[in-house]
Coordinates of C-alpha atoms in Angstrom, one line a residue:
M17 CA 202.3 172.1 -33.7
E18 CA 201.9 169.1 -36.0
Y19 CA 204.1 168.7 -39.1
L20 CA 203.5 166.9 -42.4
D21 CA 206.2 164.7 -43.8
F22 CA 207.5 167.4 -46.3
E23 CA 207.6 169.9 -43.4
L24 CA 210.2 167.9 -41.4
P25 CA 213.2 170.2 -42.4
I26 CA 211.2 173.1 -40.9
K27 CA 210.6 171.2 -37.7
E28 CA 214.3 170.4 -37.3
L29 CA 215.3 174.1 -37.8
E30 CA 212.6 175.3 -35.4
E31 CA 213.8 172.8 -32.7
Q32 CA 217.4 174.0 -33.3
Y33 CA 216.3 177.7 -32.9
Q34 CA 214.4 177.0 -29.7
K35 CA 217.4 175.1 -28.2
A36 CA 219.8 177.9 -29.2
C37 CA 217.5 180.5 -27.6
A38 CA 217.1 178.4 -24.5
I39 CA 220.9 178.1 -24.1
G40 CA 221.2 181.9 -24.4
Q41 CA 218.5 182.4 -21.7
E42 CA 219.9 179.8 -19.3
S43 CA 223.6 180.8 -19.5
E44 CA 225.6 184.0 -20.1
V45 CA 226.8 182.7 -23.5
D46 CA 225.9 185.2 -26.4
V47 CA 224.0 183.1 -29.0
S48 CA 222.3 185.9 -30.8
A49 CA 224.3 185.5 -33.9
T50 CA 223.6 181.8 -34.1
C51 CA 219.9 182.4 -33.5
R52 CA 219.8 185.0 -36.3
Q53 CA 221.6 182.5 -38.6
I54 CA 219.1 179.7 -37.8
E55 CA 216.1 182.1 -38.2
K56 CA 217.4 183.2 -41.6
R57 CA 217.8 179.6 -42.7
L58 CA 214.3 178.8 -41.4
I59 CA 212.7 181.6 -43.4
E60 CA 214.5 180.6 -46.6
T61 CA 213.6 176.9 -46.0
K62 CA 209.9 177.8 -45.5
K63 CA 209.8 179.9 -48.7
E64 CA 211.5 177.1 -50.7
I65 CA 209.2 174.3 -49.5
Y66 CA 205.9 176.2 -49.8
K67 CA 206.9 177.8 -53.2
N68 CA 207.2 174.4 -54.9
L69 CA 204.3 172.3 -53.4
T70 CA 203.0 169.4 -55.4
A71 CA 199.3 168.8 -55.9
W72 CA 199.4 166.0 -53.3
Q73 CA 201.2 168.2 -50.8
R74 CA 198.4 170.8 -51.2
V75 CA 195.9 168.1 -50.5
Q76 CA 197.8 167.2 -47.3
L77 CA 197.8 170.9 -46.2
S78 CA 194.1 171.2 -46.9
R79 CA 193.5 168.3 -44.4
H80 CA 196.0 169.6 -41.8
P81 CA 194.6 168.9 -38.3
N82 CA 195.3 172.5 -37.2
R83 CA 193.7 174.1 -40.2
P84 CA 190.7 176.4 -39.4
Y85 CA 187.2 175.1 -40.1
T86 CA 184.0 176.8 -41.0
L87 CA 183.0 177.9 -37.5
D88 CA 186.5 179.3 -36.9
Y89 CA 186.0 181.6 -39.9
I90 CA 182.5 182.6 -39.0
N91 CA 183.3 183.3 -35.3
S92 CA 186.3 185.4 -36.3
I93 CA 184.6 187.3 -39.1
C94 CA 181.2 187.9 -37.4
G95 CA 182.1 187.7 -33.7
A96 CA 179.1 187.8 -31.4
S97 CA 176.7 188.7 -34.2
F98 CA 176.5 185.1 -35.5
L99 CA 173.2 183.4 -34.8
E100 CA 173.2 179.7 -35.8
L101 CA 169.9 178.3 -37.2
H102 CA 169.0 174.6 -37.0
G103 CA 167.0 171.9 -38.8
D104 CA 165.6 171.2 -42.2
R105 CA 162.0 171.2 -41.0
N106 CA 161.7 167.7 -42.4
V107 CA 164.0 165.0 -40.7
K108 CA 166.5 166.5 -38.2
D109 CA 169.4 168.9 -37.7
D110 CA 172.5 167.8 -39.5
K111 CA 175.6 168.6 -37.4
A112 CA 177.9 168.3 -40.5
M113 CA 176.2 171.3 -42.1
I114 CA 176.0 174.5 -40.1
G115 CA 174.4 177.8 -41.0
G116 CA 173.0 181.1 -39.7
L117 CA 172.9 184.8 -39.8
G118 CA 175.9 187.0 -39.1
K119 CA 177.2 190.5 -39.8
I120 CA 180.4 191.9 -41.4
G121 CA 180.3 195.6 -40.4
D122 CA 176.8 196.7 -41.0
Q123 CA 176.0 194.2 -43.7
S124 CA 174.1 191.0 -42.8
Y125 CA 175.0 187.7 -44.5
M126 CA 173.6 184.2 -44.4
F127 CA 176.5 181.8 -43.7
V128 CA 176.4 178.1 -44.7
G129 CA 179.2 175.5 -44.6
Q130 CA 180.4 172.1 -43.7
Q131 CA 181.9 171.7 -40.3
K132 CA 184.5 169.1 -39.3
G133 CA 185.6 168.0 -35.8
Y134 CA 188.8 168.7 -33.9
N135 CA 189.1 165.3 -32.0
T136 CA 187.6 161.8 -32.2
K137 CA 184.4 162.9 -30.3
T138 CA 183.7 166.0 -32.3
R139 CA 184.6 164.3 -35.6
Q140 CA 181.9 161.7 -34.9
Y141 CA 179.5 164.4 -33.8
R142 CA 180.1 166.3 -37.1
N143 CA 180.2 163.1 -39.1
F144 CA 183.7 164.1 -40.4
G145 CA 182.1 167.0 -42.3
M146 CA 180.0 164.6 -44.5
A147 CA 176.5 166.0 -44.7
N148 CA 173.3 163.9 -45.1
P149 CA 170.4 164.9 -47.3
E150 CA 168.9 166.9 -44.4
G151 CA 172.1 168.9 -44.2
Y152 CA 171.7 170.0 -47.8
R153 CA 168.0 170.7 -47.3
K154 CA 168.8 172.8 -44.2
A155 CA 171.3 174.7 -46.4
L156 CA 168.6 175.3 -49.0
R157 CA 166.1 176.4 -46.4
L158 CA 168.5 179.0 -45.1
M159 CA 169.4 180.2 -48.6
K160 CA 165.7 180.6 -49.4
S161 CA 165.2 182.6 -46.2
A162 CA 168.1 184.8 -47.2
E163 CA 166.5 185.3 -50.6
K164 CA 163.2 186.3 -49.0
F165 CA 164.8 189.0 -46.9
G166 CA 167.3 190.1 -49.6
I167 CA 170.4 188.9 -47.6
P168 CA 173.5 187.8 -49.5
V169 CA 174.7 184.2 -49.0
V170 CA 178.3 183.1 -48.1
T171 CA 179.1 179.4 -48.2
F172 CA 182.2 177.7 -46.9
V173 CA 183.1 174.5 -48.6
D174 CA 185.2 171.9 -46.6
T175 CA 184.1 168.3 -47.1
P176 CA 185.5 164.9 -48.1
G177 CA 182.2 164.3 -49.8
A178 CA 178.5 163.9 -49.0
Y179 CA 177.8 161.0 -46.7
P180 CA 177.5 157.8 -48.8
G181 CA 175.6 155.7 -46.3
L182 CA 172.6 153.6 -47.0
E183 CA 170.3 155.8 -44.9
A184 CA 171.5 158.9 -46.8
E185 CA 170.6 157.3 -50.1
E186 CA 167.2 156.2 -48.7
R187 CA 166.5 159.8 -47.8
G188 CA 167.5 161.1 -51.3
Q189 CA 171.1 162.3 -51.2
G190 CA 171.4 162.7 -54.9
E191 CA 168.1 164.6 -55.2
A192 CA 169.0 166.9 -52.3
I193 CA 172.3 167.9 -54.0
A194 CA 170.7 168.3 -57.4
R195 CA 167.9 170.4 -55.9
N196 CA 170.5 172.7 -54.3
I197 CA 172.4 173.1 -57.5
L198 CA 169.2 174.0 -59.4
E199 CA 168.0 176.4 -56.7
M200 CA 171.3 178.1 -56.3
T201 CA 171.6 178.9 -60.0
R202 CA 168.4 181.0 -59.8
L203 CA 168.7 182.4 -56.2
K204 CA 167.9 186.2 -56.4
V205 CA 170.6 187.3 -54.0
P206 CA 174.4 187.4 -54.4
I207 CA 176.2 184.1 -53.5
I208 CA 179.8 184.0 -52.5
V209 CA 181.5 180.6 -52.3
V210 CA 184.8 180.1 -50.4
I211 CA 186.6 176.8 -50.6
I212 CA 188.5 176.6 -47.3
G213 CA 189.7 173.0 -47.3
E214 CA 188.6 169.9 -49.2
G215 CA 186.1 170.4 -52.1
A216 CA 185.2 166.8 -53.0
S217 CA 182.6 165.7 -55.5
G218 CA 178.8 166.5 -55.2
G219 CA 179.3 167.1 -51.5
A220 CA 181.0 170.3 -52.4
L221 CA 178.8 171.2 -55.3
G222 CA 175.7 171.0 -53.1
I223 CA 176.7 174.4 -51.7
G224 CA 179.2 175.4 -54.3
V225 CA 177.3 177.4 -57.0
G226 CA 178.0 181.1 -56.7
D227 CA 178.4 184.4 -58.4
K228 CA 182.0 184.5 -57.1
V229 CA 183.9 181.3 -56.2
L230 CA 186.9 181.9 -54.1
M231 CA 189.5 179.2 -53.4
L232 CA 192.2 179.3 -50.8
E233 CA 195.7 178.6 -52.1
N234 CA 196.2 175.3 -50.4
T235 CA 192.9 173.6 -51.0
W236 CA 191.5 171.3 -53.7
Y237 CA 188.3 170.9 -55.7
S238 CA 187.6 167.8 -57.6
V239 CA 185.1 165.2 -58.7
I240 CA 187.0 162.6 -56.6
S241 CA 189.7 162.4 -54.0
P242 CA 193.2 161.3 -55.1
E243 CA 193.1 158.2 -52.9
S244 CA 189.7 157.1 -54.4
C245 CA 190.9 157.8 -57.9
S246 CA 194.1 155.7 -57.3
S247 CA 192.1 152.8 -55.8
I248 CA 189.7 152.8 -58.9
L249 CA 192.5 153.0 -61.5
W250 CA 195.3 151.0 -59.8
R251 CA 193.4 149.0 -57.2
S252 CA 195.7 150.6 -54.6
W253 CA 196.2 153.9 -52.7
E254 CA 199.9 153.9 -53.5
F255 CA 199.4 156.0 -56.6
K256 CA 197.6 158.9 -54.9
E257 CA 200.4 161.4 -55.8
I258 CA 200.1 160.6 -59.5
A259 CA 196.3 160.8 -59.3
A260 CA 196.5 164.2 -57.6
E261 CA 198.6 165.6 -60.4
A262 CA 196.4 164.1 -63.1
L263 CA 193.1 165.4 -61.5
K264 CA 194.3 169.0 -61.8
L265 CA 192.6 169.8 -58.5
T266 CA 194.7 172.7 -57.2
A267 CA 193.5 176.3 -57.0
K268 CA 195.9 177.2 -59.8
D269 CA 194.5 174.5 -62.1
M270 CA 190.9 175.5 -61.2
K271 CA 191.6 179.1 -62.1
K272 CA 193.3 178.1 -65.3
Q273 CA 190.2 176.1 -66.3
K274 CA 187.9 179.1 -65.3
L275 CA 186.0 176.9 -62.8
I276 CA 186.7 179.3 -60.0
D277 CA 187.0 183.1 -60.0
E278 CA 189.8 184.0 -57.6
I279 CA 192.6 182.4 -55.5
V280 CA 192.9 183.7 -52.0
K281 CA 196.5 183.9 -50.8
E282 CA 197.4 182.0 -47.6
P283 CA 200.2 182.9 -45.2
V284 CA 203.5 181.0 -45.7
G285 CA 203.0 177.6 -44.1
G286 CA 199.3 177.4 -44.8
A287 CA 196.1 178.9 -43.3
H288 CA 196.8 177.3 -39.9
S289 CA 200.3 179.0 -39.5
N290 CA 198.7 182.4 -39.1
R291 CA 195.0 182.1 -38.5
E292 CA 194.2 185.8 -37.8
M293 CA 195.8 186.8 -41.1
T294 CA 193.9 184.2 -43.0
F295 CA 190.6 185.2 -41.4
E296 CA 191.2 188.9 -42.3
T297 CA 192.2 188.0 -45.9
V298 CA 189.0 185.9 -46.3
K299 CA 186.8 188.6 -44.7
N300 CA 188.2 191.3 -47.1
A301 CA 187.7 188.9 -50.1
I302 CA 184.0 188.4 -49.1
I303 CA 183.5 192.2 -48.8
D304 CA 185.1 192.9 -52.2
A305 CA 183.0 190.1 -53.8
Y306 CA 179.8 191.5 -52.3
D307 CA 180.6 195.0 -53.5
E308 CA 180.9 193.6 -57.0
F309 CA 177.4 192.2 -57.1
K310 CA 175.3 194.3 -54.6
N311 CA 174.1 196.8 -57.1
L312 CA 172.9 194.3 -59.7
S313 CA 169.2 193.7 -60.1
P314 CA 168.0 190.1 -59.3
E315 CA 167.4 189.4 -63.0
D316 CA 170.9 190.6 -64.0
L317 CA 172.4 188.6 -61.1
V318 CA 170.7 185.3 -62.1
K319 CA 171.4 185.9 -65.8
K320 CA 175.1 186.5 -65.1
R321 CA 175.3 183.4 -63.0
M322 CA 173.6 181.3 -65.5
D323 CA 175.9 182.5 -68.3
K324 CA 178.9 181.8 -66.2
Y325 CA 178.0 178.2 -65.5
S326 CA 176.7 177.6 -69.1
S327 CA 180.1 178.6 -70.5
M328 CA 182.0 176.1 -68.3
G329 CA 183.4 173.1 -70.2
V330 CA 183.1 174.7 -73.6
F331 CA 186.3 174.5 -75.6
K332 CA 187.0 175.9 -79.0
G333 CA 189.0 173.5 -81.3

């Protein structure tokens, strides 16, 4: 288990608890009262820490190395029914963007999402979850196929941004993202978006337009990362905590601004602390969201989606 800097008090208590239990097992000394006392303090400390997280701490949790990624959610929710589909039929298969068909119960869904890696080798293979234009074109191809067969779309957003390399720009990165946004606004099947980690800039928006946008509690969604914002404004990464607060990028901020529809609760300690519970919560949220839109006609669905996005950013003085 890896711990973030603000989680160190939890680490100390967990180590104390393990040592106390080990003493009880190795000797005849009764340490049950001590173990209970430490366990009680541990629960209270966890509640206190995770109840008062700052914006920057939530950004750190969204990047936790043990946090589940897109394929973890898909494999848990769909099991053996998931069939991954590859390629944009134009350039190549982008490993940072994955997609395919899967079932929840008897209902088929088209799943699309950014995928990060678990170690140095897989991070390079997945390009750190930063998709190239062919990744967005693959996503659009799959969404158009879903529309053709009347299958709802579920997207998982988890990216530090679209890949900003020269070759990505040469192949039309901006156009690919803009095309996806346009096509997703008028797609004739329900679209459910789930932000499961980092939701940065156009990289997130390229698969982020939906009838229902769900956001996990310890994730962020913003035009820019706190570090990049800090480096632009202060020429240094030192002010990333201030930038995170100013950007209003947490789930609570997004809900308040009506840019997302629902916050999905995470277990105490973050999604990685109890993966199975997180997967079950997200699965139920997807089912509930689909039930809300499944009986709408394609025309009503598109109109509702258009109205929703048209009303964003409108303030009455």
